[in-house]
Coordinates of C-alpha atoms in Angstrom, one line a residue:
M163 CA 21.8 55.3 -18.2
K164 CA 17.9 55.5 -18.4
H165 CA 17.5 52.0 -17.2
I166 CA 19.5 52.7 -13.8
A167 CA 17.8 56.0 -13.2
L168 CA 14.5 54.4 -13.5
G169 CA 15.4 52.2 -10.5
H170 CA 16.0 55.1 -8.1
I171 CA 12.7 57.2 -8.9
A172 CA 10.3 57.3 -5.7
L173 CA 7.2 55.4 -6.1
G174 CA 5.0 58.3 -5.1
I175 CA 6.5 61.1 -7.5
A176 CA 4.4 63.3 -9.5
L177 CA 4.5 62.9 -13.3
T178 CA 5.3 66.5 -13.4
L179 CA 8.5 66.3 -11.5
A180 CA 9.9 63.5 -13.9
T181 CA 13.1 64.0 -16.0
P182 CA 12.3 64.8 -19.7
A183 CA 13.5 61.4 -21.0
L184 CA 11.0 59.8 -18.4
A185 CA 8.2 61.8 -19.4
Q186 CA 8.4 60.8 -23.0
Q187 CA 8.0 57.2 -21.9
T188 CA 4.8 55.4 -21.6
L189 CA 3.3 54.1 -18.7
E190 CA 3.7 50.5 -19.9
Q191 CA 7.3 51.2 -20.7
R192 CA 7.9 52.6 -17.2
V193 CA 6.4 49.6 -15.8
A194 CA 8.4 47.4 -18.1
A195 CA 11.6 49.2 -16.9
K196 CA 10.7 48.4 -13.3
L197 CA 10.1 44.7 -13.8
A198 CA 13.2 44.5 -16.0
E199 CA 15.0 45.0 -12.4
A200 CA 13.9 41.7 -11.3
P201 CA 16.1 38.8 -11.1
L202 CA 17.1 37.7 -14.7
G203 CA 14.7 34.9 -16.1
T204 CA 11.8 35.9 -14.2
R205 CA 8.6 35.9 -16.3
F206 CA 6.0 38.6 -15.5
G207 CA 2.4 38.9 -16.8
L208 CA 0.3 42.0 -16.1
V209 CA -3.4 43.3 -17.2
V210 CA -4.8 46.5 -15.7
V211 CA -7.9 47.9 -16.9
D212 CA -10.3 50.9 -16.0
D213 CA -13.8 50.8 -15.2
T214 CA -14.7 50.6 -18.8
G215 CA -12.6 47.6 -19.5
K216 CA -9.7 49.5 -21.3
D217 CA -6.4 48.4 -21.1
I218 CA -4.1 50.8 -18.8
V219 CA -1.1 48.3 -19.0
A220 CA -0.9 44.8 -20.8
I221 CA 2.4 43.1 -20.3
N222 CA 2.0 39.3 -21.8
P223 CA -1.8 39.4 -21.1
D224 CA -2.7 36.1 -22.6
G225 CA 0.5 34.3 -21.3
R226 CA -0.3 31.2 -19.2
F227 CA 1.0 31.4 -15.4
I228 CA 1.1 29.3 -12.6
P229 CA -1.4 31.2 -10.1
A230 CA -0.5 29.6 -6.9
S231 CA -3.1 30.7 -4.2
N232 CA -4.8 33.0 -7.0
T233 CA -6.6 29.8 -7.5
K234 CA -8.8 30.8 -4.6
I235 CA -10.4 33.7 -6.5
Y236 CA -11.8 31.1 -8.7
T237 CA -13.0 28.8 -6.2
T238 CA -14.4 31.1 -3.7
A239 CA -16.1 33.0 -6.6
A240 CA -17.7 29.7 -7.6
A241 CA -19.0 29.4 -4.1
F242 CA -20.6 32.6 -4.1
A243 CA -22.0 31.9 -7.5
N244 CA -23.7 28.5 -6.8
L245 CA -23.9 27.6 -3.1
P246 CA -27.4 28.7 -1.9
G247 CA -27.8 30.4 1.5
I248 CA -24.1 31.3 2.2
N249 CA -25.1 34.1 4.8
Q250 CA -27.3 32.0 6.7
P251 CA -26.3 29.2 9.2
D252 CA -24.7 26.2 7.5
T253 CA -27.5 23.6 8.0
V254 CA -26.3 21.3 5.4
G255 CA -22.3 21.2 6.2
G256 CA -22.2 20.4 9.7
A257 CA -20.9 16.9 11.2
T258 CA -23.5 14.3 12.7
V259 CA -23.3 11.4 14.9
A260 CA -25.4 8.3 14.9
L261 CA -25.4 4.8 16.6
R262 CA -25.2 1.8 14.5
G263 CA -25.7 -1.0 17.1
E264 CA -23.0 -0.5 19.5
D265 CA -20.9 1.4 17.0
V266 CA -20.7 5.3 16.8
V267 CA -20.6 6.9 13.4
L268 CA -19.1 10.4 13.0
R269 CA -20.1 11.5 9.5
G270 CA -18.6 14.7 7.9
R271 CA -20.5 16.7 5.5
G272 CA -17.8 19.2 4.2
D273 CA -17.8 21.5 6.9
A274 CA -14.0 22.8 7.5
R275 CA -14.4 24.4 11.0
L276 CA -15.3 21.6 13.2
S277 CA -13.0 21.9 16.4
S278 CA -12.1 20.0 19.1
A279 CA -10.2 22.5 21.1
D280 CA -10.8 23.0 24.8
D281 CA -11.9 26.4 24.1
C282 CA -14.4 26.0 21.4
T283 CA -17.5 27.6 21.7
V284 CA -19.3 27.0 18.2
D285 CA -19.2 23.8 15.8
C286 CA -17.5 21.5 18.6
L287 CA -16.9 18.1 18.3
A288 CA -17.6 18.1 22.2
T289 CA -21.4 18.7 21.5
L290 CA -21.6 15.6 19.7
A291 CA -19.7 13.7 22.4
D292 CA -22.0 15.1 24.9
A293 CA -24.9 13.7 22.7
I294 CA -23.6 10.2 22.7
A295 CA -22.8 10.2 26.3
A296 CA -26.3 11.2 27.4
K297 CA -27.4 8.3 25.2
T298 CA -25.2 5.4 26.0
R299 CA -22.2 4.6 28.5
H300 CA -20.7 1.7 26.5
V301 CA -19.8 1.9 22.7
R302 CA -17.7 -0.5 20.7
N303 CA -16.0 0.9 17.5
V304 CA -15.8 4.8 16.7
I305 CA -16.2 5.1 12.9
G306 CA -15.0 8.2 11.2
D307 CA -17.1 8.6 7.8
D308 CA -16.1 11.0 4.9
T309 CA -17.9 9.3 2.2
L310 CA -19.8 12.4 1.0
F311 CA -16.8 13.2 -1.1
P312 CA -14.7 10.6 -3.0
D313 CA -11.5 9.7 -1.5
Q314 CA -9.1 12.4 -3.2
R315 CA -7.1 14.0 -0.3
W316 CA -4.8 15.8 -2.4
G317 CA -5.1 17.5 -5.9
P318 CA -3.2 16.1 -8.9
G319 CA 0.2 18.3 -9.2
M320 CA 0.7 19.0 -5.6
S321 CA 4.5 18.6 -4.5
W322 CA 4.8 15.5 -2.2
N323 CA 7.0 17.1 0.1
N324 CA 4.1 19.4 1.2
I325 CA 2.1 16.4 2.5
P326 CA 3.5 16.4 6.2
S327 CA 2.9 20.0 6.4
S328 CA -0.4 22.2 7.1
S329 CA -0.1 23.5 3.6
G330 CA -0.6 19.9 2.2
T331 CA -2.8 18.3 4.8
G332 CA -5.6 15.9 3.6
A333 CA -8.8 17.1 2.5
S334 CA -11.7 15.1 3.6
A335 CA -15.6 15.6 4.2
L336 CA -14.8 14.7 7.7
T337 CA -12.4 17.6 8.7
L338 CA -11.4 18.6 12.4
D339 CA -8.9 20.9 13.5
D340 CA -8.2 22.1 10.2
N341 CA -6.6 18.6 9.8
E342 CA -3.5 19.8 11.9
L343 CA -1.6 18.7 14.9
K344 CA 0.6 21.1 17.0
L345 CA 4.3 20.3 17.5
T346 CA 6.2 22.1 20.1
I347 CA 9.9 21.3 20.9
T348 CA 11.6 22.9 23.9
P349 CA 15.1 22.6 25.1
G350 CA 16.1 20.2 27.8
R351 CA 19.4 20.5 29.7
A352 CA 22.7 20.6 27.2
G353 CA 23.5 17.2 26.5
E354 CA 20.0 15.6 27.0
P355 CA 17.1 15.1 24.3
A356 CA 15.0 17.8 23.2
R357 CA 11.5 17.8 24.8
V358 CA 8.6 17.2 22.5
E359 CA 4.9 18.2 22.9
L360 CA 2.5 16.6 20.5
W361 CA -0.8 14.8 20.9
P362 CA -0.1 11.0 20.6
Y363 CA -2.0 10.5 17.4
F364 CA 1.6 10.2 16.2
T365 CA 4.3 8.4 17.4
V366 CA 7.5 10.4 17.8
D367 CA 11.3 9.1 17.0
N368 CA 13.1 11.9 18.8
Q369 CA 16.6 12.1 17.7
A370 CA 16.9 15.7 18.4
R371 CA 19.5 16.9 21.1
T372 CA 19.9 19.9 23.1
V373 CA 23.3 21.8 22.9
P374 CA 24.8 24.7 24.8
G375 CA 23.9 28.3 23.5
A376 CA 20.8 29.4 21.6
E377 CA 21.8 28.1 18.0
T378 CA 18.8 25.9 16.6
E379 CA 18.8 23.7 13.7
L380 CA 15.8 21.2 13.8
G381 CA 14.0 19.1 11.5
W382 CA 11.2 16.7 11.0
D383 CA 9.5 14.5 8.4
R384 CA 7.0 11.6 8.1
D385 CA 6.5 9.1 5.6
P386 CA 3.2 9.4 3.5
N387 CA 0.3 7.7 5.2
G388 CA 2.9 7.1 8.1
K389 CA 2.1 7.7 11.8
Q390 CA 5.9 7.9 13.0
L391 CA 7.3 11.6 13.3
R392 CA 11.1 11.8 12.9
I393 CA 12.6 14.8 14.7
T394 CA 16.2 15.4 14.0
G395 CA 18.7 18.2 14.7
T396 CA 19.7 20.4 17.7
I397 CA 18.1 23.0 19.9
G398 CA 20.0 25.5 22.1
A399 CA 19.5 25.1 25.8
D400 CA 19.0 29.0 25.8
A401 CA 16.6 28.9 22.7
K402 CA 13.1 29.7 22.9
P403 CA 10.4 26.9 21.8
R404 CA 9.8 26.1 18.2
T405 CA 6.4 25.2 17.0
W406 CA 5.0 23.8 13.8
Q407 CA 1.4 22.8 12.4
L408 CA 1.7 19.2 10.9
G409 CA -0.5 17.8 8.2
I410 CA -2.8 14.8 8.8
D411 CA -3.1 12.3 5.9
D412 CA -6.4 10.7 6.9
P413 CA -8.6 13.1 8.6
A414 CA -11.6 10.9 9.1
D415 CA -9.0 8.7 11.2
Y416 CA -7.9 11.5 13.2
A417 CA -11.6 13.0 13.8
A418 CA -12.7 9.5 14.9
W419 CA -9.3 9.2 17.3
R420 CA -10.5 12.7 18.8
L421 CA -14.0 11.8 19.4
K422 CA -13.1 8.4 21.2
A423 CA -10.8 10.4 23.4
L424 CA -13.7 12.8 24.1
L425 CA -16.1 9.7 24.9
E426 CA -13.8 8.1 27.4
A427 CA -13.1 11.6 29.1
R428 CA -16.9 11.6 29.5
G429 CA -16.9 8.0 31.1
V430 CA -18.0 6.4 28.1
K431 CA -16.3 3.0 27.8
V432 CA -15.0 2.2 24.2
K433 CA -14.5 -1.6 23.8
G434 CA -13.5 -1.5 20.1
Q435 CA -11.6 0.4 17.7
V436 CA -11.1 3.7 15.7
Q437 CA -12.3 2.7 12.2
V438 CA -12.9 4.8 9.0
R439 CA -15.2 4.6 6.1
H440 CA -13.9 5.9 2.7
R441 CA -15.6 6.1 -0.7
A442 CA -12.9 5.1 -3.4
L443 CA -12.5 7.7 -6.4
T444 CA -13.5 6.0 -9.5
P445 CA -13.7 7.1 -13.4
Q446 CA -17.4 7.8 -12.8
D447 CA -16.4 10.8 -10.5
D448 CA -15.2 12.5 -13.6
P449 CA -18.1 14.6 -15.5
D450 CA -16.6 13.9 -18.8
Y451 CA -16.4 10.2 -18.3
R452 CA -20.0 10.1 -17.1
Q453 CA -21.1 11.8 -20.2
K454 CA -19.4 9.9 -22.5
K455 CA -20.5 6.6 -20.9
G456 CA -24.1 7.6 -20.1
L457 CA -23.7 7.2 -16.4
P458 CA -25.4 8.8 -13.5
V459 CA -23.6 10.8 -10.7
V460 CA -22.0 8.6 -8.0
Q461 CA -23.6 9.4 -4.7
A462 CA -22.5 8.5 -1.0
A463 CA -24.6 5.7 0.7
P464 CA -27.4 7.1 2.9
G465 CA -26.0 7.4 6.5
E466 CA -27.7 6.0 9.8
P467 CA -30.4 7.9 11.5
V468 CA -28.9 10.9 12.9
L469 CA -28.5 11.2 16.9
A470 CA -27.2 14.8 16.8
S471 CA -25.8 17.2 14.4
L472 CA -24.0 20.6 14.3
T473 CA -25.0 23.8 12.4
P474 CA -21.8 25.9 11.6
P475 CA -21.7 29.4 11.2
P476 CA -22.6 30.9 8.0
F477 CA -20.4 29.7 4.9
A478 CA -19.7 33.3 3.8
E479 CA -17.6 33.6 6.8
N480 CA -15.4 30.9 5.9
L481 CA -15.1 32.3 2.1
K482 CA -13.5 35.4 3.9
H483 CA -11.2 33.4 6.0
I484 CA -10.0 31.5 2.9
N485 CA -9.2 34.5 0.9
K486 CA -7.9 36.7 3.9
V487 CA -5.4 34.2 5.3
S488 CA -5.2 32.0 2.0
Q489 CA -6.4 28.8 3.9
N490 CA -5.5 25.8 1.6
L491 CA -7.7 23.2 3.3
H492 CA -10.8 25.2 3.3
A493 CA -10.4 26.1 -0.2
E494 CA -10.3 22.4 -1.2
L495 CA -13.2 21.8 0.7
T496 CA -15.2 24.6 -1.0
L497 CA -14.4 23.2 -4.5
R498 CA -15.8 19.8 -3.3
R499 CA -18.9 21.4 -1.9
V500 CA -19.4 23.3 -5.2
A501 CA -18.9 19.8 -6.8
S502 CA -21.6 18.3 -4.9
L503 CA -24.3 20.5 -6.1
Q504 CA -24.6 18.6 -9.5
G505 CA -21.8 15.9 -9.1
S506 CA -20.2 13.6 -6.8
G507 CA -18.0 15.7 -4.9
S508 CA -14.8 15.1 -6.8
I509 CA -12.2 17.6 -7.9
A510 CA -13.3 17.0 -11.5
D511 CA -16.8 18.0 -10.7
G512 CA -15.8 21.0 -8.9
V513 CA -13.7 22.3 -11.8
A514 CA -16.8 21.7 -14.1
Q515 CA -18.9 24.0 -12.1
V516 CA -15.9 26.7 -12.2
E517 CA -15.9 26.1 -15.9
K518 CA -19.7 27.1 -16.2
M519 CA -19.1 30.2 -14.3
L520 CA -16.0 31.1 -16.4
D521 CA -18.2 30.6 -19.6
T522 CA -20.9 33.0 -18.2
A523 CA -18.1 35.5 -17.1
G524 CA -16.7 35.4 -20.7
V525 CA -13.3 34.0 -19.9
P526 CA -11.8 31.9 -22.8
R527 CA -11.2 28.2 -22.2
T528 CA -7.4 28.9 -23.1
A529 CA -7.1 31.4 -20.1
W530 CA -7.2 28.8 -17.4
D531 CA -6.7 25.2 -16.3
F532 CA -7.1 24.0 -12.7
S533 CA -6.3 20.7 -11.0
D534 CA -7.3 21.9 -7.4
G535 CA -9.3 24.5 -5.4
S536 CA -6.4 26.0 -3.6
G537 CA -3.4 26.6 -5.9
M538 CA -1.2 24.0 -4.4
S539 CA -1.0 22.3 -7.8
S540 CA 1.9 23.2 -10.2
Y541 CA -0.7 22.0 -13.0
N542 CA -2.8 25.3 -12.7
R543 CA -2.6 27.7 -15.1
V544 CA -4.2 31.2 -15.6
A545 CA -3.8 34.2 -18.2
P546 CA -3.8 37.8 -16.5
R547 CA -6.6 38.8 -18.9
G548 CA -8.8 35.9 -18.0
T549 CA -8.4 36.8 -14.4
V550 CA -9.3 40.3 -15.0
K551 CA -12.5 39.6 -17.0
L552 CA -13.4 37.2 -14.1
L553 CA -12.8 39.8 -11.6
R554 CA -14.7 42.6 -13.6
W555 CA -17.8 40.0 -13.8
I556 CA -17.7 39.4 -10.1
A557 CA -17.8 43.1 -9.6
V558 CA -21.2 43.4 -11.1
Q559 CA -22.7 40.6 -9.6
P560 CA -25.3 41.0 -6.5
W561 CA -22.6 39.4 -4.3
G562 CA -19.9 41.5 -5.7
A563 CA -19.2 43.9 -3.0
Q564 CA -19.4 41.1 -0.2
Y565 CA -17.0 39.4 -2.6
R566 CA -14.4 42.3 -2.4
E567 CA -14.7 42.4 1.2
T568 CA -13.1 38.9 1.4
L569 CA -9.8 40.1 -0.2
P570 CA -6.8 41.2 1.8
I571 CA -6.2 44.8 2.0
G572 CA -2.8 46.2 1.3
G573 CA -1.0 47.3 4.6
V574 CA -4.0 46.5 6.6
D575 CA -4.9 42.8 7.0
G576 CA -4.5 39.4 5.7
T577 CA -1.6 38.3 3.5
L578 CA -1.1 41.8 2.5
R579 CA -0.8 43.4 6.0
N580 CA 2.9 43.8 5.5
R581 CA 2.8 45.0 1.9
F582 CA 2.2 48.4 0.6
K583 CA 2.6 50.1 3.8
G584 CA 3.9 53.8 3.5
T585 CA 3.1 53.8 -0.3
P586 CA 0.0 55.3 -2.3
L587 CA -1.7 51.9 -2.3
E588 CA -1.7 51.4 1.4
G589 CA -5.4 50.7 2.4
K590 CA -6.3 51.2 -1.5
V591 CA -5.5 47.7 -2.8
F592 CA -7.8 44.8 -2.4
A593 CA -6.4 41.9 -3.7
K594 CA -5.7 37.8 -3.3
T595 CA -2.1 36.9 -3.2
G596 CA -0.2 33.8 -4.2
T597 CA 3.1 32.3 -3.4
L598 CA 4.4 28.9 -4.6
N599 CA 7.8 27.6 -5.8
A600 CA 9.2 30.2 -8.3
T601 CA 5.9 32.0 -8.2
N602 CA 4.1 35.0 -7.1
A603 CA 0.8 36.3 -7.6
L604 CA -1.6 39.1 -6.9
A605 CA -5.0 40.1 -8.6
G606 CA -7.9 42.1 -7.5
Y607 CA -8.9 46.0 -7.4
F608 CA -7.0 49.1 -6.3
T609 CA -7.9 52.8 -6.2
G610 CA -5.7 55.1 -8.3
A611 CA -4.4 58.6 -7.5
S612 CA -7.7 59.8 -9.4
G613 CA -9.8 58.0 -7.0
K614 CA -11.1 55.6 -9.5
T615 CA -11.0 51.8 -9.5
Y616 CA -8.9 49.8 -11.4
T617 CA -9.1 45.9 -11.9
F618 CA -5.8 44.0 -12.4
A619 CA -4.0 40.6 -12.3
F620 CA -0.3 40.4 -11.9
Y621 CA 2.0 37.4 -12.1
A622 CA 5.6 36.5 -11.9
N623 CA 6.7 33.0 -12.7
D624 CA 10.1 31.3 -13.0
V625 CA 11.5 33.5 -10.4
P626 CA 15.1 32.3 -9.4
R627 CA 15.8 30.3 -6.2
D628 CA 16.0 32.4 -3.1
A629 CA 14.2 35.5 -4.9
S630 CA 10.8 37.0 -4.9
G631 CA 8.7 38.8 -7.6
T632 CA 6.8 40.8 -5.1
K633 CA 8.7 43.8 -4.7
Y634 CA 9.1 44.5 -8.2
M635 CA 5.2 43.9 -8.6
D636 CA 4.3 46.0 -6.0
D637 CA 6.6 48.9 -7.0
A638 CA 5.0 48.5 -10.5
L639 CA 1.6 48.8 -9.4
N640 CA 2.4 51.9 -7.4
I641 CA 3.8 53.5 -10.5
V642 CA 0.3 52.5 -12.2
A643 CA -1.7 53.8 -9.4
A644 CA 0.5 57.3 -9.3
G645 CA -0.3 57.7 -13.0
N646 CA -3.9 56.8 -12.9

């Protein structure tokens, strides 16, 4: 049967060696046949265009798909298009410290890279602790201030079960250590509790036990806004340690907690408590509401006179990091920084800036909807043709070449390092990935067999449980590349 034969055709086969029946098929038909091999119910959308914008393949081009982390294409493009000085040191984003009477105020300004690691050399919380220790030996409260952005730690439509994990950690203008805590569980002796390594920001209810052998079945959980971590299950006495990165619900609280510890390590006596300042999200943080009511943009209250501030590396480096490894938190903070240019720093203000960019790029309003900047929201939708229009617009911008360098390279780096290896597209596809429940995405650029560059957007939605659309997507792209 023709359909069965198609599934055994080598991806790199020359068209001249195809069977007569295959040769009579169009490229789009061969791609569709490959996609038909995917698990039943999977819904695909694909657009591939040449350098003139002509369709090479168009399968459900205007259908609306959950993009997952393909959302980051839009968020990072908005940053390139709008944020000034991204290739210079980030003089506006770094955290500051101030003294308000006896209180220490640690204020975030949207930087995602502040670190409290022992080996930190740039953008270090220790630098701010040193400045305070040089000024005073006694303080009262240590206050974490993230009021630059409204208190909107998670985007609408993000699954609640992601909150305890690093994928769903809270977003805050005051961010430290990627708003993550490292949890390590190692075996004890058989019959004894498992051993837990974790900074004491969370308390631990350790119900995990060590059992003979190497088999391990561990679980952990934490209630939203709770600080007690429950660890359950078993770990084999002969098993290797298991490690997880835990999300943090109140990043400003965590940052102030770490600063308190660093001050005490420097001999500064802290007499008071860790406290936080948040700015509540209000209807006025929505640009449509403001316009309807004739209201001004909400702004954070001015902070105290600054004692010391940090200057992070150029923001462009972070944009590359976001796209290469698909860093959710950094993408969320990027959307909020873009939002602060003409708005309050809310998600709605960020999406309004994305909309202006898409209008300029000629992307129709029906081709997208966004509720966050990272792609964790299941409310997000894009159309393949809309993404291709944006990517083609990006390519002709003054920063287009630099943007392309932020994308993972097939078989080489980032989230594509293990895909396309040993295929014609190894080292020749530059694209952003996306993975969410029942969703796979890939969009960017590739070099075909002709040496020409093609722009594409590829989505798989409604993928059955325990299945993936990536194999069929990658095979289909190789078919297109071989024929062009």
